[in-house]
Amino acid sequence: MWTLTLWLAVFAAALLILQPKLHERSKLLSFLCHFALAVPFIALSSRFLVNDTSIVHVAAYGGAALPLKYRFAATWAAREGPILLWVLWMSLLSWIWRKPLSGENVEVEQGPSAHQLRLRLVHGFSLLLLIISLTLDPFRVNEYNWLGQGLNELLQTDLMVIHPPLIFLSYSLCLHIAAISISSFYSSDRQELDSRILTVARPALFFTTLGVGLGGLWAYLILDWGGYWAWDPVETGSFLPWLALVVIVHLRTRPGKVSDNIWMGSGLVAGGLAIFATLVTRSGGVWASSVHTFVVNEGGTPPSEVFGRFMVLRDGSAGVEVISYLMIILLFIGVWLTMQRRTIRTSKINQNGIYIFAVPLLLATFAFLFELEIYSFIPVFIFPIVVYLQLAFDISNDREEENRLPLEWQFPAAKIVPILMVTPIILSFINGDVFFSLVCLIFFTPLYYSVNPTKQWGWASAGIMLALSSAWAGLVELPVAAAVLIVFVSPWLLAEEDKTKSTKRFNITSRRDQQRLALWATVVVSGLYLILTLAILLASIDSINLTAHELYGAPFMLAIALAMFTYTMRKEQPKTTLSVALAVLIVSIALAIFAPEWLGSDAETTVSEYITRGSIAWISLPMLLVTIAPMVNEVITQIQRKSKTSILKRIPVGAHVVHLGLILLMVGHIFTTTLVNRGDASHRVSLVQDEITINGDYGFEFLEIILKDDGLEVGDGYVGIRIAVYEFTENADGTIDFTQIAIVEPGMLRFDSSGTARSEVDTLSRWHGDIVFIFDGSQANGLMQQATTDGLDSIKMVRVTIYDLPNSHLVWSGWSLMLIGMAQIAIVSKLKKSPLSLEESHMEQEE
């Protein structure tokens, strides 16, 4: 009976694809179809709420002993539930934006409109998810009354109830942005394209920030990470769409006109990275270094690169999901390549190219209907073929040479086959990493199809960053990176000098040039940082390279701080701004070289022969601190600004609140992550009962051990330790006076059904930051056995891990400010339906 809800949803999705404007003909039928898409998730969650163990999925992850909220959260604990949750979000968003967005033509002379194409793409993705769900069979009957181990212990928290749904909502918003980009391209409807994309991108950035931040809060308060961020692959994967959204919402502030290709391409990037982040999470065994291993395929091991490990997973129902997502990413790349080709063609776009998006849907349907492990027969070369076929639709529409614009300079042998087929295949054979080859292709194609590649410095910079970051991360060998780098700089090496170009040069002491540089920075720095992060993630399949993230990310934090400082100082003398910035940079370098230990914590811990954690922190910290005051002044100035528009309706106010929050968060990140070595044994402290042990700036006393078996919300038992925390002062005679400031109780929950345990972290909040206490789980069994045989009084010594995190409050206050500002921007931009006044237009440009 419950499986019928899936078939009902499939029928509803198919109807909405065929009739995307159904809401105009019958509002009731349209609403029922959209609601039908949500029904499978509602049905599955209802089975968890009543603990219906007649369904295998519920028997595996539910449990009658679980609190009601955790039973509900168990719905998305495995593969099946999140897919149905994703369909629910996609259905809700398609209903909210069922009417034409800004500039979407309702009627067109030939072919479907951008509005229709957008809705069909969204419903098509929902249909694909439903077909995948059918292959997974979430309502499979439990014929043998089998019971599993229940919900993973680490997931039995309040944040499990809200964090995953928010992440999937953010991914749904990103995919809707991609649908806007694709529909705009194939319909040739580019009117108000920026407003159309920003309509979705602004709330997407808010929900992504909220979801990722709640994940950090989960790690900070519940898990025994000792911090909010650890560059875990799943964390990093969810960070990539966030960076893409940051680029999108700042495209309007970038000096000069932003081309339609950039707007549509950025939408494709956001959607593609959302799919990629899902792959990171749901391809257990590929990123073996991740602690997020709740969804695992036992076959997902050995190959040394990401694409090879995905191919290991291609068999069975899990493979249908993984390969479907991979094909969507490849199709997005195909749209991008076709888009670049159109920059030098004058003929109309062949709308039939959009039908290639039916390929993953058809293959998933065949895999389900005929019970064939169809993906196991798909060789690796099908992926470039899928991309090539997408362009073939466009190529067949304009073979005549007169449809090609005259080029100022082009690469030798500028033909379609070498660039799209030969180049990525050769790169893949040389370096053995398919994803690296694909990203190279993405960045090289705009150069290849440009009227004049020497003017495409942005794409060349992206290619150079990819080559350098991949070499730094160990993703490719140095000779391969060098070869790629040479390819991207070749236009400037081979092209003849343009003697007619303007003699005007960039002047760093010019106010105009300083501000142009500052306004370019957000887009350029965020984009290049995205490339760096992606390269490190692809290289981190067997071990997390936290040091690489922190070391290579520090210059980007410095660049953002410099840009914000320069912008907030726009009313001052340009030479003054430049002098202050240079002085701060000199101080940073001096402190990084000569005084890295001044920052305390683990500042003296070395990450290489010449670099310590303190050195990394000093690269960006002074500039960030100097930027806080002018940024606060900027917020106050925007609030006090005389305007007919109320404060709450001014986008620049919200924008600068976001910027201030980001600066504070980055300062907090340096003190709580960069300067803390989670693996350092000095943080593990042995405490003797009734004796005060001094560690750092505090004294700690082990008072007693606590054992509980009853009255627990979750778990079968609890072991914890009660610790008194003291401040101390040293007297002139050498004696020490202690003042008790708190009692903390870190511990561990025991789960007998799975034979595992979960750390229960305790945090002591002080005005300057938090102190995190983590019970050393390796001693738990020994303490329990000793307490059982000899009594609690026999336990005289325990171990606890202690992290003193100064300025940790800046992380959460900065995150909160960012959310407040983003929410204000999203709401105001939604309410502004009438044309903007001149003043409002200028204010929005300042965003």
Short mmCIF file of C-alpha atoms in Angstrom, two decimals, residues 327-523:
data_model
loop_
_atom_site.label_atom_id
_atom_site.label_comp_id
_atom_site.label_asym_id
_atom_site.label_seq_id
_atom_site.Cartn_x
_atom_site.Cartn_y
_atom_site.Cartn_z
CA MET A 327 25.62 12.06 -15.28
CA ILE A 328 23.80 15.22 -14.16
CA ILE A 329 27.14 16.85 -13.36
CA LEU A 330 28.41 15.84 -16.81
CA LEU A 331 25.28 17.22 -18.45
CA PHE A 332 25.81 20.55 -16.67
CA ILE A 333 29.34 20.56 -18.07
CA GLY A 334 27.88 19.87 -21.51
CA VAL A 335 25.59 22.90 -21.21
CA TRP A 336 28.57 25.01 -20.20
CA LEU A 337 30.62 23.86 -23.20
CA THR A 338 27.72 24.50 -25.57
CA MET A 339 27.25 27.90 -23.98
CA GLN A 340 30.87 28.80 -24.67
CA ARG A 341 30.61 27.65 -28.25
CA ARG A 342 27.67 30.01 -28.73
CA THR A 343 29.93 32.99 -27.98
CA ILE A 344 31.38 32.72 -31.50
CA ARG A 345 28.24 31.49 -33.35
CA THR A 346 25.45 33.65 -34.71
CA SER A 347 22.83 30.99 -35.52
CA LYS A 348 19.95 30.11 -33.22
CA ILE A 349 20.42 27.64 -30.40
CA ASN A 350 18.97 24.20 -31.06
CA GLN A 351 16.45 23.67 -28.27
CA ASN A 352 16.52 19.92 -28.87
CA GLY A 353 19.79 19.83 -26.92
CA ILE A 354 17.83 19.94 -23.69
CA TYR A 355 16.40 16.49 -24.37
CA ILE A 356 19.75 14.95 -23.47
CA PHE A 357 18.73 15.56 -19.83
CA ALA A 358 16.36 12.61 -20.23
CA VAL A 359 19.33 10.20 -20.44
CA PRO A 360 19.84 9.62 -16.69
CA LEU A 361 16.08 9.35 -16.25
CA LEU A 362 15.77 6.73 -19.01
CA LEU A 363 18.72 4.69 -17.75
CA ALA A 364 17.43 4.74 -14.17
CA THR A 365 14.00 3.64 -15.45
CA PHE A 366 15.52 0.73 -17.41
CA ALA A 367 17.54 -0.30 -14.36
CA PHE A 368 14.35 -0.39 -12.30
CA LEU A 369 11.95 -1.96 -14.81
CA PHE A 370 14.19 -4.74 -16.04
CA GLU A 371 16.08 -5.29 -12.77
CA LEU A 372 19.35 -4.98 -14.64
CA GLU A 373 22.48 -3.67 -13.05
CA ILE A 374 22.63 -1.51 -16.12
CA TYR A 375 25.24 0.85 -14.76
CA SER A 376 27.74 -1.99 -14.40
CA PHE A 377 27.86 -2.14 -18.20
CA ILE A 378 28.54 1.56 -18.65
CA PRO A 379 32.22 2.01 -19.51
CA VAL A 380 34.04 5.13 -18.40
CA PHE A 381 34.06 6.62 -21.91
CA ILE A 382 30.28 7.13 -21.85
CA PHE A 383 30.77 10.32 -19.89
CA PRO A 384 32.67 12.33 -22.55
CA ILE A 385 30.24 10.85 -25.09
CA VAL A 386 27.26 12.22 -23.15
CA VAL A 387 28.89 15.65 -23.10
CA TYR A 388 29.76 15.42 -26.80
CA LEU A 389 26.21 14.41 -27.76
CA GLN A 390 24.89 17.47 -26.01
CA LEU A 391 27.01 19.67 -28.22
CA ALA A 392 26.09 17.59 -31.26
CA PHE A 393 22.56 19.00 -31.10
CA ASP A 394 24.00 22.48 -31.34
CA ILE A 395 26.58 21.62 -33.99
CA SER A 396 23.95 20.09 -36.27
CA ASN A 397 22.09 23.38 -36.22
CA ASP A 398 24.87 25.53 -37.69
CA ARG A 399 27.55 23.88 -39.73
CA GLU A 400 28.01 26.86 -42.02
CA GLU A 401 31.20 28.80 -41.50
CA GLU A 402 29.37 32.10 -42.05
CA ASN A 403 27.67 31.54 -38.70
CA ARG A 404 31.02 31.94 -36.99
CA LEU A 405 32.25 35.32 -35.76
CA PRO A 406 35.70 36.47 -36.98
CA LEU A 407 38.30 35.69 -34.34
CA GLU A 408 41.14 38.00 -33.37
CA TRP A 409 43.28 35.05 -32.32
CA GLN A 410 42.56 31.36 -31.77
CA PHE A 411 44.25 28.16 -30.71
CA PRO A 412 45.67 25.97 -33.44
CA ALA A 413 43.26 23.43 -34.97
CA ALA A 414 40.17 24.96 -33.41
CA LYS A 415 37.79 22.09 -34.01
CA ILE A 416 35.15 20.51 -31.83
CA VAL A 417 36.50 16.96 -31.57
CA PRO A 418 40.04 17.66 -30.32
CA ILE A 419 38.93 19.95 -27.52
CA LEU A 420 35.99 17.93 -26.27
CA MET A 421 37.22 14.39 -26.76
CA VAL A 422 40.97 14.21 -27.12
CA THR A 423 42.07 16.74 -24.50
CA PRO A 424 40.22 15.33 -21.45
CA ILE A 425 41.05 11.74 -22.42
CA ILE A 426 44.76 12.54 -22.79
CA LEU A 427 44.78 14.41 -19.51
CA SER A 428 43.01 11.51 -17.78
CA PHE A 429 45.57 9.01 -19.04
CA ILE A 430 48.47 11.25 -18.06
CA ASN A 431 47.40 12.13 -14.51
CA GLY A 432 44.87 9.37 -13.77
CA ASP A 433 42.27 11.76 -12.33
CA VAL A 434 39.11 12.25 -14.38
CA PHE A 435 37.70 15.08 -12.25
CA PHE A 436 40.91 17.08 -12.61
CA SER A 437 40.66 16.66 -16.39
CA LEU A 438 37.02 17.75 -16.43
CA VAL A 439 37.71 20.89 -14.40
CA CYS A 440 40.60 21.70 -16.75
CA LEU A 441 38.18 21.35 -19.65
CA ILE A 442 35.63 23.64 -17.96
CA PHE A 443 38.19 26.43 -17.54
CA PHE A 444 39.94 25.95 -20.88
CA THR A 445 36.83 25.97 -23.07
CA PRO A 446 36.05 29.72 -22.58
CA LEU A 447 39.62 30.44 -23.69
CA TYR A 448 39.29 28.10 -26.64
CA TYR A 449 36.04 29.61 -27.93
CA SER A 450 36.85 33.20 -27.11
CA VAL A 451 37.08 35.81 -29.85
CA ASN A 452 40.34 36.87 -28.19
CA PRO A 453 41.69 34.55 -25.44
CA THR A 454 44.19 37.18 -24.28
CA LYS A 455 41.26 39.11 -22.81
CA GLN A 456 40.04 36.12 -20.79
CA TRP A 457 42.43 36.58 -17.86
CA GLY A 458 39.82 35.30 -15.40
CA TRP A 459 39.67 31.82 -16.94
CA ALA A 460 43.44 31.70 -17.27
CA SER A 461 43.72 32.57 -13.57
CA ALA A 462 41.28 29.78 -12.74
CA GLY A 463 43.32 27.27 -14.75
CA ILE A 464 46.57 28.39 -13.13
CA MET A 465 45.01 28.10 -9.66
CA LEU A 466 43.75 24.61 -10.52
CA ALA A 467 47.23 23.53 -11.63
CA LEU A 468 48.95 25.00 -8.57
CA SER A 469 46.42 23.83 -5.98
CA SER A 470 46.29 20.32 -7.45
CA ALA A 471 50.09 20.11 -7.25
CA TRP A 472 50.09 21.45 -3.67
CA ALA A 473 47.43 18.95 -2.63
CA GLY A 474 49.18 16.03 -4.34
CA LEU A 475 46.24 15.48 -6.68
CA VAL A 476 48.51 15.43 -9.75
CA GLU A 477 52.23 15.19 -10.33
CA LEU A 478 54.24 18.39 -10.72
CA PRO A 479 55.04 17.86 -14.46
CA VAL A 480 51.31 17.49 -15.23
CA ALA A 481 50.50 20.65 -13.28
CA ALA A 482 53.28 22.51 -15.10
CA ALA A 483 51.97 21.35 -18.50
CA VAL A 484 48.44 22.50 -17.65
CA LEU A 485 49.76 25.84 -16.43
CA ILE A 486 51.62 26.38 -19.71
CA VAL A 487 48.47 25.62 -21.71
CA PHE A 488 46.53 28.30 -19.83
CA VAL A 489 49.17 30.98 -20.32
CA SER A 490 49.80 30.03 -23.97
CA PRO A 491 47.53 32.75 -25.46
CA TRP A 492 49.76 35.42 -23.95
CA LEU A 493 52.89 33.56 -25.07
CA LEU A 494 51.76 32.93 -28.65
CA ALA A 495 49.61 35.92 -29.54
CA GLU A 496 51.10 38.92 -31.26
CA GLU A 497 51.32 42.09 -29.24
CA ASP A 498 48.30 44.34 -29.63
CA LYS A 499 49.75 47.73 -30.51
CA THR A 500 46.36 49.42 -30.44
CA LYS A 501 45.55 48.60 -26.85
CA SER A 502 45.01 51.41 -24.37
CA THR A 503 48.07 52.85 -22.67
CA LYS A 504 46.15 53.48 -19.46
CA ARG A 505 47.71 51.54 -16.63
CA PHE A 506 46.47 50.41 -13.26
CA ASN A 507 47.40 52.84 -10.48
CA ILE A 508 47.26 51.46 -6.94
CA THR A 509 47.23 54.99 -5.48
CA SER A 510 44.11 55.89 -7.47
CA ARG A 511 40.83 55.84 -5.53
CA ARG A 512 39.00 54.49 -8.57
CA ASP A 513 41.44 51.64 -9.13
CA GLN A 514 41.54 50.76 -5.45
CA GLN A 515 37.76 50.49 -5.34
CA ARG A 516 37.60 48.51 -8.58
CA LEU A 517 40.12 46.10 -7.09
CA ALA A 518 38.11 45.83 -3.87
CA LEU A 519 34.86 45.18 -5.75
CA TRP A 520 36.49 42.57 -7.98
CA ALA A 521 37.99 40.80 -4.98
CA THR A 522 34.91 39.00 -3.65
CA VAL A 523 34.14 37.30 -6.95
#
